[in-house]
Amino acid sequence: METWKQSLKDSILSPEQLADLFPVDAKGLRSVVDRYPMRITPHYLGLIREAGDPIWRQCVPDHRELGDSAGMDDPLGEENLSPVPGLVHRYPDRALLLVSGACAVYCRFCTRKRTVGCGSMALDREGFDAALDYLKGRPEIRDVILSGGDPLLLEDDRLEALLESLCRIPHVEVVRIGTRVPVTLPERITERLCGRLRRFSPLYVNTHFNHPREITPEAAAACDRLVGAGIVLGNQTVLLRGVNDDAAVLADLFRGLLRIRVRPYYLHHMDPARGTVHFRTRIERGLEIMQTLRGALSGMAIPQYVVDLPGGKGKVPLVPEYVESLGEKAVIRAPGGEEVEVDNEIFGGVE
Ligand SMILES: *Cc1c(COP(=O)(O)O)cnc(C)c1O
Ligand code: SF4
């Protein structure tokens, strides 16, 4: 058996197993796990230093998941934007394919936690054929995003077949894979897998690191293998209360990602998914963090802070207020807070 499959088998799947290692109330957490599954890989478990730390919070079930009455089942209105099952088409030139229902670790803050890990969401072969037909009939779609769940939990053969069919559609210029496997199950990124992915250039992989302690030598090596296969790496972080809602933590994270050749792409404001309320921050907090980062670290290390609007209205960047006023003299705020005049007049132009 391949090492990564063995690791999935050796993962922690129940509060009872966790209780052998840490003082947790296994009985109390049973009802949480009956609703929202748990899995913690040996690698990710090894990153926990103590109960309640930022790694723990991301993967260990919490009774507050069941007490959340404010969250929504489908916060992004994805069901309404799904012309065929397993495909979300919200933007004209991009489509999202939910190709896998499983993840290596079930993140407690997951936007799709209502369906992920519950066996019902992923495309089977017939479903995939229907999605493929839809894509073939839409020449405006240039960019297909494989998501889920985690697409890299599919077998190599299956993944290769999916990519093969997508690459045969002439108008599909770019394929992206969204995966947390480099963080949670780095041994999944085998040389064999990378050898197979190499053929599908331009292939983009967006990983999902949320905390500097997730940048381990194993994760770095996994990213190195992907880069070696000609894949362009980006990262999507979720802003999580009690995990990374702190400018110093995020500065460490984003700098660390550049060191392993992963470019920070998005910092996501939490979606109001049911069962995740204890992770939410206010937008003010995210803006304050972005303002602290701007100027303090390399622009390459700074992602866009975005909120995905409810009802499928799309992602929008949230930017601290730098423009004080416009006109012939614009007043712009410097990263340090000072107001600076910028000449904004066009001489001899057509405006
Ligand atoms: C986020 C998202 C995309 C990709 O958006 P980008 O801003 O291009 O990264 C595409 N489709 C759906 C449904 C999405 O949620
Ligand atoms: S890896 Fe992504 S899809 Fe899977 S549980 Fe975590 S956030 Fe959700």
PDB file of C-alpha atoms and ligand atoms in Angstrom, residues 76 78 81 88-91 94-96 112 143 145 176 206 236 265-266 268 308 315, ligand 1:
ATOM      1  CA  LEU A  76     -22.460  31.123  -0.793  1.00  0.00           C
ATOM      2  CA  GLU A  78     -23.712  27.449  -4.411  1.00  0.00           C
ATOM      3  CA  LEU A  81     -25.399  28.326  -9.126  1.00  0.00           C
ATOM      4  CA  VAL A  88     -20.627  25.621  -9.575  1.00  0.00           C
ATOM      5  CA  HIS A  89     -20.679  28.275 -12.283  1.00  0.00           C
ATOM      6  CA  ARG A  90     -20.711  31.738 -10.731  1.00  0.00           C
ATOM      7  CA  TYR A  91     -18.320  33.754 -12.882  1.00  0.00           C
ATOM      8  CA  ARG A  94     -14.514  30.098 -14.457  1.00  0.00           C
ATOM      9  CA  ALA A  95     -16.186  26.971 -13.137  1.00  0.00           C
ATOM     10  CA  LEU A  96     -15.677  25.001  -9.956  1.00  0.00           C
ATOM     11  CA  ARG A 112     -18.688  23.169   3.031  1.00  0.00           C
ATOM     12  CA  ASP A 143     -10.417  28.266 -16.064  1.00  0.00           C
ATOM     13  CA  ILE A 145     -11.034  24.729 -10.586  1.00  0.00           C
ATOM     14  CA  ARG A 176      -6.437  24.834 -10.898  1.00  0.00           C
ATOM     15  CA  ASN A 206      -3.636  26.559  -4.525  1.00  0.00           C
ATOM     16  CA  GLN A 236      -5.448  30.558   0.319  1.00  0.00           C
ATOM     17  CA  TYR A 265      -3.101  34.578  -3.043  1.00  0.00           C
ATOM     18  CA  TYR A 266      -6.145  35.139  -0.844  1.00  0.00           C
ATOM     19  CA  HIS A 268     -10.488  34.759   3.119  1.00  0.00           C
ATOM     20  CA  ASP A 308     -17.289  35.952  -0.510  1.00  0.00           C
ATOM     21  CA  LYS A 315     -15.650  37.523  -4.003  1.00  0.00           C
TER      22      LYS A 315
HETATM   23  C1  LIG B   1     -13.703  31.432  -5.636  1.00  0.00           C
HETATM   24  C2  LIG B   1     -14.411  30.898  -6.764  1.00  0.00           C
HETATM   25  C3  LIG B   1     -13.849  30.910  -8.048  1.00  0.00           C
HETATM   26  C4  LIG B   1     -12.469  31.444  -8.322  1.00  0.00           C
HETATM   27  O1  LIG B   1     -12.371  32.789  -8.071  1.00  0.00           O
HETATM   28  P1  LIG B   1     -10.997  33.561  -8.312  1.00  0.00           P
HETATM   29  O2  LIG B   1     -11.246  34.891  -7.732  1.00  0.00           O
HETATM   30  O3  LIG B   1     -10.734  33.568  -9.781  1.00  0.00           O
HETATM   31  O4  LIG B   1      -9.929  32.784  -7.585  1.00  0.00           O
HETATM   32  C5  LIG B   1     -14.596  30.403  -9.072  1.00  0.00           C
HETATM   33  N1  LIG B   1     -15.824  29.917  -8.896  1.00  0.00           N
HETATM   34  C6  LIG B   1     -16.392  29.887  -7.669  1.00  0.00           C
HETATM   35  C7  LIG B   1     -17.767  29.340  -7.531  1.00  0.00           C
HETATM   36  C8  LIG B   1     -15.705  30.368  -6.567  1.00  0.00           C
HETATM   37  O5  LIG B   1     -16.267  30.313  -5.351  1.00  0.00           O
END
